[in-house]
Amino acid sequence: MLKKLFQSFRSPVRRTQHKRSTPEVLNSSQHSLQRAQFSRYAVSIVERLQNAGYQAYLVGGCVRDMLLNITPKDFDVATSATPEQVRAEFRNARIIGRRFKLVHIHFGREIIEVATFRANHPQNEDEEDNNQSSRNESGRILRDNVYGTLEEDAQRRDFTINALYYDPVSERILDYANGVHDIRNNLVRLIGDPRKRYQEDPVRMLRAVRFAAKLNFGIEKHTAAPIRELAPMLREIPSARLFEEVLKLFLSGHAADTFEMLVDLQLFDPLFPASAEALEYNPTYTHTLISEALINTDLRIKQNKPVTPAFLFAALLWPALPARVLHLQERGMPPIPAMQEAAHELIAEQCQRIAIPKRFTMPIREIWDMQERLPRRSGKRADQLLDNPRFRAGYDFLLLRESAGEQTEGLGEWWTDYQDANDSERRDMIRDLSGKDDTAGAPRKRRRSGGAKRKRTGSSDA
């Protein structure tokens, strides 16, 4: 199941990494890239900066993805020009960021990101300029605006496969870190000492997983080795930044594989502590429900169907919720208020780790609330629920729970039939409920379980 990760352990003996002052240069006859493949706006920015006397290249993911025949999601430019100099060249440019100052150049809806070459931070704290660079006590970079040369910029990049510079004018690739070699060998490898690079920015651990899952690469063994030990450093990362990183992890079309790798490398715990606890306490159910949700998310992305982060987070957090609801019920709180109170507490705790915006936390709570309401179908309740704007999401979530092995006494099938029935058939279905427990199918406490993961029985809409 962890095929992508375990590929890394078959990698060759690690080559001694040293700083290269001269790159390996691949001419147009030595690679498959052509300038026409890239965004014409990005190419025009490179040409204009070069004509103004600056160095400029297409860099990073767009070069890597093109070499792998993957359509890049965006195009980045690296240059010797400072942000202020770039802005002076382009009227449609604006400088963004404080921790890492960049320039965004707007062409209608397309935005090209331009970064100035970065250099290594001073090793001596006395030499640091707080306006340009700063670190905390653990070594995490807090400000990164130390500008440098092309050679220094290449060594500052995180992974070898992202340290490739393409000049669309000469159609040459400059490779300072053996990135082309690692692309050919399907490896994600950090540049420099992995422990130090993760301490500089713990999010690089998440990026390693994301690239491995997206590209079907293995994580090189020395790159993977410190991750489990350093995973708790993710707790130091601002919650707003982690929200953006989690969306990248789970909405890139490879969420199921990403989840497996996060759990194996102990990165899931600092992101979703309550869910990680549920995974340990009730592994079969928790793993199956989250996996089913992520498999379906990947499928919808592949089919170009919409995916809402609210449903995704609802599934990721749900396994931690029922025990909390039961605890409140045992203290005398009615089921629906207990669900609402437990949901509020769980989401508040999670937002301290990952800052989920209110536009998503409200639908999450409504999806969960529907799980207590869907079993209550007598009288006019069924029709009222059917008209609820959150009915479809709640119904899909009910099917997800059933696919993970929850026993709801056929509640999902009942609602499936009810949606397809005419008015007369619906009235008969409601009458047939008389004498039955109207709360059958509501969330109940699950016993602790373990062993092999339950065979998947289907997937639900996400």
Coordinates of C-alpha atoms in Angstrom, one line a residue:
M1 CA 0.0 0.0 0.0
L2 CA 3.0 2.3 0.6
K3 CA 4.5 1.4 -2.8
K4 CA 5.5 5.0 -3.6
L5 CA 7.3 5.5 -0.3
F6 CA 9.0 2.1 -0.3
Q7 CA 10.4 2.8 -3.7
S8 CA 12.8 5.1 -1.9
F9 CA 14.5 2.2 0.0
R10 CA 15.5 0.7 -3.3
S11 CA 17.4 3.8 -4.3
P12 CA 21.1 3.6 -5.0
V13 CA 23.7 4.5 -2.4
R14 CA 23.4 8.2 -1.8
R15 CA 25.7 10.3 -3.8
T16 CA 27.9 12.8 -2.0
Q17 CA 26.1 16.1 -2.4
H18 CA 28.3 19.1 -2.9
K19 CA 27.7 22.6 -4.1
R20 CA 28.2 23.0 -7.8
S21 CA 29.3 26.3 -9.0
T22 CA 28.7 25.3 -12.6
P23 CA 25.5 23.5 -13.8
E24 CA 25.1 20.6 -16.1
V25 CA 23.9 22.3 -19.3
L26 CA 21.4 20.5 -21.5
N27 CA 21.0 21.9 -25.0
S28 CA 17.8 21.7 -27.0
S29 CA 19.0 18.4 -28.6
Q30 CA 19.4 16.8 -25.1
H31 CA 15.9 17.4 -23.8
S32 CA 12.3 17.5 -25.0
L33 CA 11.3 21.0 -24.0
Q34 CA 10.3 23.7 -26.4
R35 CA 9.5 27.3 -25.6
A36 CA 6.1 27.0 -27.3
Q37 CA 5.0 24.6 -24.6
F38 CA 5.2 27.3 -21.9
S39 CA 2.9 30.2 -21.1
R40 CA 3.6 32.9 -23.7
Y41 CA 3.3 35.4 -20.9
A42 CA 6.0 33.7 -18.8
V43 CA 8.2 33.5 -21.8
S44 CA 7.7 37.2 -22.6
I45 CA 8.6 38.1 -19.0
V46 CA 11.9 36.2 -19.3
E47 CA 12.7 37.8 -22.6
R48 CA 11.9 41.3 -21.3
L49 CA 14.0 40.9 -18.2
Q50 CA 16.9 39.5 -20.2
N51 CA 16.7 42.5 -22.6
A52 CA 16.8 44.8 -19.6
G53 CA 20.1 43.2 -18.6
Y54 CA 18.9 40.8 -15.9
Q55 CA 19.3 37.0 -15.7
A56 CA 15.9 35.3 -16.0
Y57 CA 14.7 31.7 -16.3
L58 CA 11.5 29.6 -16.1
V59 CA 12.1 27.5 -13.0
G60 CA 10.8 24.8 -10.7
G61 CA 7.6 22.9 -11.1
C62 CA 6.7 24.0 -14.6
V63 CA 10.1 22.7 -15.9
R64 CA 9.9 19.5 -13.9
D65 CA 6.3 18.8 -15.0
M66 CA 7.0 19.5 -18.7
L67 CA 9.9 17.0 -18.6
L68 CA 7.3 14.4 -17.2
N69 CA 4.7 15.4 -19.8
I70 CA 2.4 16.8 -17.1
T71 CA 0.6 20.1 -17.8
P72 CA 1.9 22.6 -15.2
K73 CA -0.7 24.4 -13.1
D74 CA 1.4 27.6 -13.2
F75 CA 4.6 29.1 -14.5
D76 CA 7.3 30.7 -12.3
V77 CA 10.2 32.9 -13.2
A78 CA 13.4 33.4 -11.3
T79 CA 15.6 36.4 -11.9
S80 CA 18.5 38.4 -10.7
A81 CA 16.3 41.5 -10.7
T82 CA 15.0 42.6 -7.2
P83 CA 11.3 42.8 -6.7
E84 CA 11.4 46.6 -7.0
Q85 CA 13.3 46.3 -10.3
V86 CA 10.8 43.8 -11.6
R87 CA 7.9 46.1 -10.7
A88 CA 9.7 49.0 -12.5
E89 CA 9.7 46.9 -15.7
F90 CA 6.0 45.9 -15.6
R91 CA 3.1 48.1 -15.0
N92 CA 0.9 45.1 -14.3
A93 CA 3.1 43.9 -11.4
R94 CA 2.6 44.1 -7.7
I95 CA 5.0 43.0 -4.9
I96 CA 3.5 40.6 -2.4
G97 CA 4.6 38.8 0.8
R98 CA 6.8 39.8 3.7
R99 CA 8.4 36.5 4.8
F100 CA 9.3 35.7 1.2
K101 CA 8.9 38.8 -1.1
L102 CA 7.7 38.0 -4.6
V103 CA 6.2 39.8 -7.6
H104 CA 2.9 38.8 -9.3
I105 CA 2.5 40.0 -12.8
H106 CA -1.1 39.9 -14.0
F107 CA -2.2 39.1 -17.5
G108 CA -6.0 38.9 -17.2
R109 CA -6.7 35.8 -15.1
E110 CA -3.3 34.4 -15.5
I111 CA -0.7 35.4 -12.9
I112 CA 3.0 34.8 -13.4
E113 CA 5.1 34.6 -10.2
V114 CA 8.5 36.2 -10.3
A115 CA 11.1 35.5 -7.6
T116 CA 14.5 37.1 -7.1
F117 CA 17.5 34.7 -6.7
R118 CA 17.9 33.8 -3.0
A119 CA 21.2 33.2 -1.2
N120 CA 21.9 31.2 2.0
H121 CA 21.3 32.9 5.3
P122 CA 24.3 34.1 7.3
Q123 CA 25.5 31.4 9.7
N124 CA 26.4 34.0 12.3
E125 CA 23.3 35.5 14.0
D126 CA 25.2 38.9 14.4
E127 CA 25.4 39.1 10.6
E128 CA 21.6 38.7 10.1
D129 CA 19.6 41.7 9.0
N130 CA 16.2 41.3 10.5
N131 CA 14.6 43.1 7.6
Q132 CA 16.0 40.5 5.2
S133 CA 16.4 37.3 7.2
S134 CA 15.6 35.8 10.5
R135 CA 15.2 32.4 12.2
N136 CA 13.6 31.1 15.4
E137 CA 15.4 29.1 18.0
S138 CA 14.8 25.8 16.2
G139 CA 16.2 27.1 13.0
R140 CA 12.9 27.7 11.1
I141 CA 13.3 30.6 8.7
L142 CA 10.9 33.5 9.6
R143 CA 12.0 35.9 6.9
D144 CA 13.7 35.0 3.6
N145 CA 14.7 38.0 1.6
V146 CA 18.5 37.5 1.3
Y147 CA 19.2 37.9 -2.5
G148 CA 22.0 36.2 -4.2
T149 CA 23.3 34.6 -7.5
L150 CA 21.8 32.0 -9.7
E151 CA 24.2 29.4 -8.3
E152 CA 23.2 30.3 -4.7
D153 CA 19.5 30.2 -5.7
A154 CA 19.8 26.7 -7.0
Q155 CA 21.3 25.5 -3.7
R156 CA 18.6 27.2 -1.7
R157 CA 15.8 25.3 -3.5
D158 CA 14.2 22.5 -1.6
F159 CA 14.3 19.4 -4.0
T160 CA 16.6 18.6 -6.8
I161 CA 13.7 18.1 -9.2
N162 CA 12.7 21.7 -8.5
A163 CA 16.2 23.2 -9.1
L164 CA 16.0 23.2 -12.9
Y165 CA 16.2 26.4 -14.9
Y166 CA 15.0 26.7 -18.4
D167 CA 16.0 29.5 -20.7
P168 CA 13.3 29.8 -23.4
V169 CA 15.6 32.1 -25.5
S170 CA 18.5 29.6 -25.8
E171 CA 16.2 26.6 -25.0
R172 CA 18.8 25.3 -22.6
I173 CA 18.2 23.6 -19.2
L174 CA 20.6 24.5 -16.4
D175 CA 20.8 21.7 -13.8
Y176 CA 22.7 22.5 -10.6
A177 CA 21.6 19.6 -8.4
N178 CA 21.3 16.5 -10.6
G179 CA 17.5 17.1 -10.9
V180 CA 17.2 15.5 -14.3
H181 CA 18.9 12.4 -13.0
D182 CA 16.4 12.2 -10.1
I183 CA 13.4 12.7 -12.5
R184 CA 14.7 9.9 -14.6
N185 CA 15.0 7.7 -11.5
N186 CA 11.6 8.8 -10.0
L187 CA 13.1 10.1 -6.8
V188 CA 12.2 13.1 -4.5
R189 CA 15.5 14.2 -3.0
L190 CA 16.2 17.2 -0.8
I191 CA 19.1 19.5 -1.6
G192 CA 21.6 19.7 1.2
D193 CA 21.3 18.1 4.7
P194 CA 17.7 16.9 5.2
R195 CA 17.5 17.5 8.9
K196 CA 18.7 21.1 8.5
R197 CA 16.4 21.8 5.6
Y198 CA 13.4 20.5 7.5
Q199 CA 14.3 22.6 10.5
E200 CA 14.5 25.7 8.2
D201 CA 10.9 24.9 7.0
P202 CA 9.0 21.9 8.4
V203 CA 6.5 22.2 5.6
R204 CA 9.1 20.7 3.3
M205 CA 8.1 17.3 4.9
L206 CA 4.6 17.8 3.5
R207 CA 6.0 18.9 0.2
A208 CA 8.1 15.7 -0.1
V209 CA 4.9 13.6 0.4
R210 CA 2.9 15.7 -2.0
F211 CA 5.5 15.5 -4.8
A212 CA 6.0 11.7 -4.2
A213 CA 2.2 11.1 -4.4
K214 CA 1.6 13.5 -7.4
L215 CA 4.5 12.2 -9.5
N216 CA 4.4 8.5 -8.4
F217 CA 8.0 9.0 -7.1
G218 CA 9.7 7.4 -4.2
I219 CA 11.2 9.6 -1.4
E220 CA 15.0 9.1 -1.3
K221 CA 15.9 7.2 1.9
H222 CA 18.1 10.0 3.4
T223 CA 15.3 12.5 2.6
A224 CA 12.7 10.3 4.4
A225 CA 14.9 9.3 7.3
P226 CA 14.4 12.4 9.7
I227 CA 10.7 12.9 9.0
R228 CA 9.2 10.9 11.8
E229 CA 11.4 12.5 14.4
L230 CA 10.9 16.0 13.1
A231 CA 7.1 15.7 12.3
P232 CA 6.1 17.5 15.6
M233 CA 7.8 20.6 14.2
L234 CA 4.7 21.1 12.1
R235 CA 3.0 22.4 15.2
E236 CA 5.1 25.5 15.0
I237 CA 3.7 26.4 11.5
P238 CA 1.0 29.1 11.4
S239 CA -2.4 27.5 11.1
A240 CA -3.4 29.6 8.1
R241 CA -0.4 28.3 6.1
L242 CA -1.2 24.7 7.1
F243 CA -4.7 25.1 5.7
E244 CA -3.3 26.0 2.3
E245 CA -0.8 23.1 2.4
V246 CA -3.5 20.6 3.4
L247 CA -5.7 21.7 0.4
K248 CA -2.7 21.1 -1.8
L249 CA -2.2 17.7 -0.3
F250 CA -5.7 16.5 -0.6
L251 CA -7.1 18.3 -3.6
S252 CA -4.4 17.4 -6.1
G253 CA -6.0 14.2 -7.3
H254 CA -3.7 11.9 -5.2
A255 CA -5.3 12.3 -1.8
A256 CA -5.6 8.5 -1.0
D257 CA -1.9 7.9 -1.6
T258 CA -1.0 11.1 0.3
F259 CA -3.0 9.9 3.3
E260 CA -1.2 6.6 3.5
M261 CA 2.2 8.3 3.3
L262 CA 1.2 10.9 5.9
V263 CA 0.2 8.2 8.4
D264 CA 3.2 6.1 7.7
L265 CA 5.6 9.1 8.2
Q266 CA 3.7 10.2 11.3
L267 CA 2.8 13.5 9.7
F268 CA -1.0 13.0 10.0
D269 CA -0.9 13.4 13.8
P270 CA 0.4 17.0 14.0
L271 CA -2.2 18.0 11.3
F272 CA -5.3 16.2 12.6
P273 CA -4.5 15.2 16.3
A274 CA -8.1 14.1 17.2
S275 CA -8.5 12.0 14.0
A276 CA -5.0 10.4 14.6
E277 CA -6.2 9.4 18.0
A278 CA -9.3 7.9 16.5
L279 CA -7.1 6.1 14.0
E280 CA -5.2 4.5 16.8
Y281 CA -8.2 3.7 18.9
N282 CA -10.4 2.3 16.1
P283 CA -8.1 1.8 13.1
T284 CA -10.3 -0.3 10.8
Y285 CA -13.3 2.0 10.7
T286 CA -11.3 5.3 10.8
H287 CA -8.9 4.2 8.0
T288 CA -11.7 2.9 5.8
L289 CA -14.0 6.0 6.1
I290 CA -11.2 8.5 5.4
S291 CA -9.8 6.3 2.6
E292 CA -13.2 6.0 1.0
A293 CA -13.7 9.7 1.1
L294 CA -10.3 10.4 -0.4
I295 CA -10.6 7.8 -3.1
N296 CA -13.9 9.4 -4.2
T297 CA -12.3 12.9 -4.0
D298 CA -9.6 11.7 -6.4
L299 CA -12.1 10.2 -8.7
R300 CA -14.2 13.4 -8.8
I301 CA -11.1 15.5 -9.5
K302 CA -10.1 13.1 -12.3
Q303 CA -13.6 13.5 -13.8
N304 CA -13.5 17.3 -13.5
K305 CA -16.3 17.3 -11.0
P306 CA -16.5 19.9 -8.2
V307 CA -15.1 19.0 -4.8
T308 CA -15.8 21.0 -1.6
P309 CA -13.2 21.2 1.1
A310 CA -16.1 21.2 3.6
F311 CA -17.0 17.6 2.8
L312 CA -13.3 16.6 2.8
F313 CA -12.7 18.1 6.3
A314 CA -16.0 16.6 7.5
A315 CA -14.8 13.1 6.6
L316 CA -11.3 13.7 7.9
L317 CA -12.6 14.8 11.3
W318 CA -15.8 12.6 11.6
P319 CA -14.1 9.5 13.3
A320 CA -13.2 11.7 16.3
L321 CA -16.8 13.0 16.7
P322 CA -19.2 10.2 17.8
A323 CA -17.4 9.4 21.1
R324 CA -17.7 13.1 22.0
V325 CA -21.4 13.1 21.2
L326 CA -22.0 10.0 23.3
H327 CA -20.1 11.5 26.2
L328 CA -22.4 14.5 26.1
Q329 CA -25.5 12.3 25.8
E330 CA -24.4 10.3 28.8
R331 CA -24.4 13.6 30.7
G332 CA -28.1 14.1 29.8
M333 CA -27.8 16.2 26.7
P334 CA -30.3 15.4 23.9
P335 CA -28.9 13.9 20.7
I336 CA -29.0 16.9 18.3
P337 CA -27.7 19.4 20.8
A338 CA -25.0 16.9 21.8
M339 CA -24.0 16.6 18.1
Q340 CA -23.9 20.4 17.8
E341 CA -21.9 21.0 20.9
A342 CA -19.4 18.2 20.1
A343 CA -19.0 19.5 16.6
H344 CA -18.3 23.0 17.9
E345 CA -15.6 21.8 20.3
L346 CA -13.9 19.5 17.7
I347 CA -13.8 22.1 15.0
A348 CA -12.5 24.8 17.4
E349 CA -9.7 22.4 18.5
Q350 CA -8.9 21.6 14.9
C351 CA -8.8 25.3 13.8
Q352 CA -6.0 25.8 16.3
R353 CA -3.9 23.5 14.2
I354 CA -5.3 24.2 10.7
A355 CA -7.2 27.5 10.2
I356 CA -10.3 26.2 8.4
P357 CA -12.3 29.3 7.3
K358 CA -15.8 29.8 8.5
R359 CA -17.1 29.4 5.0
F360 CA -16.1 25.7 5.4
T361 CA -16.7 25.1 9.1
M362 CA -20.4 26.0 8.8
P363 CA -21.1 23.4 6.1
I364 CA -19.0 20.8 8.0
R365 CA -21.3 21.3 11.0
E366 CA -24.4 21.2 8.9
I367 CA -23.3 17.9 7.2
W368 CA -22.7 16.3 10.6
D369 CA -26.0 17.7 12.0
M370 CA -27.8 16.0 9.1
Q371 CA -26.5 12.6 10.4
E372 CA -28.7 13.0 13.4
R373 CA -31.7 14.3 11.4
L374 CA -31.7 11.9 8.5
P375 CA -33.0 9.0 10.7
R376 CA -36.0 11.1 11.8
R377 CA -38.4 10.7 8.9
S378 CA -41.9 10.4 10.4
G379 CA -44.7 12.9 9.5
K380 CA -43.5 15.7 7.3
R381 CA -39.8 15.5 8.4
A382 CA -38.7 13.5 5.4
D383 CA -40.0 16.1 2.9
Q384 CA -38.6 18.9 5.0
L385 CA -35.2 17.2 5.0
L386 CA -35.3 16.6 1.3
D387 CA -35.8 20.4 0.8
N388 CA -32.8 21.2 3.1
P389 CA -29.9 22.8 1.1
R390 CA -27.5 20.4 2.9
F391 CA -29.6 17.3 2.2
R392 CA -27.4 16.1 -0.7
A393 CA -24.2 16.5 1.2
G394 CA -25.7 14.9 4.3
Y395 CA -27.0 12.0 2.3
D396 CA -23.7 11.5 0.5
F397 CA -22.0 11.5 3.9
L398 CA -24.5 8.9 5.2
L399 CA -23.5 6.6 2.3
L400 CA -19.8 7.2 3.1
R401 CA -20.4 6.1 6.7
E402 CA -22.2 2.9 5.5
S403 CA -19.4 2.1 3.0
A404 CA -17.0 2.3 6.0
G405 CA -19.0 -0.4 7.8
E406 CA -21.4 1.6 10.0
Q407 CA -24.7 -0.2 10.6
T408 CA -27.6 2.2 9.9
E409 CA -30.4 -0.5 9.3
G410 CA -30.7 0.4 5.6
L411 CA -31.1 4.1 6.1
G412 CA -29.0 5.0 3.0
E413 CA -31.1 2.7 0.8
W414 CA -34.3 4.1 2.3
W415 CA -33.3 7.6 1.4
T416 CA -32.1 6.5 -2.1
D417 CA -35.5 5.0 -2.7
Y418 CA -37.4 7.9 -1.2
Q419 CA -35.7 10.4 -3.6
D420 CA -36.8 8.3 -6.6
A421 CA -40.3 7.6 -5.4
N422 CA -43.5 9.5 -6.4
D423 CA -45.7 11.2 -3.8
S424 CA -48.0 8.2 -3.3
E425 CA -45.0 5.9 -2.8
R426 CA -43.4 8.3 -0.4
R427 CA -46.5 8.4 1.8
D428 CA -46.5 4.6 1.9
M429 CA -42.8 4.6 2.9
I430 CA -43.6 7.0 5.7
R431 CA -46.5 4.8 6.9
D432 CA -44.3 1.7 6.9
L433 CA -42.1 3.5 9.4
S434 CA -44.8 3.5 12.1
G435 CA -43.9 1.3 15.0
K436 CA -40.2 1.4 14.0
D437 CA -37.5 3.2 15.9
D438 CA -37.4 6.6 14.2
T439 CA -33.8 7.1 15.3
A440 CA -32.4 4.0 13.7
G441 CA -29.2 4.9 11.8
A442 CA -28.1 7.8 14.0
P443 CA -24.5 7.8 15.0
R444 CA -23.7 5.3 17.8
K445 CA -20.6 4.4 19.8
R446 CA -18.4 1.9 18.0
R447 CA -16.4 -0.7 19.7
R448 CA -12.6 -0.7 19.4
S449 CA -11.4 -2.8 16.5
G450 CA -8.2 -3.6 14.7
G451 CA -6.7 -6.0 12.3
A452 CA -6.6 -5.8 8.5
K453 CA -8.3 -3.0 6.8
R454 CA -11.9 -3.6 5.8
K455 CA -12.5 -4.4 2.1
R456 CA -13.9 -1.3 0.4
T457 CA -17.6 -1.6 -0.5
G458 CA -18.1 1.5 -2.6
S459 CA -17.7 5.2 -2.5
S460 CA -20.0 8.2 -2.0
D461 CA -20.2 11.7 -3.5
A462 CA -17.8 14.2 -2.1

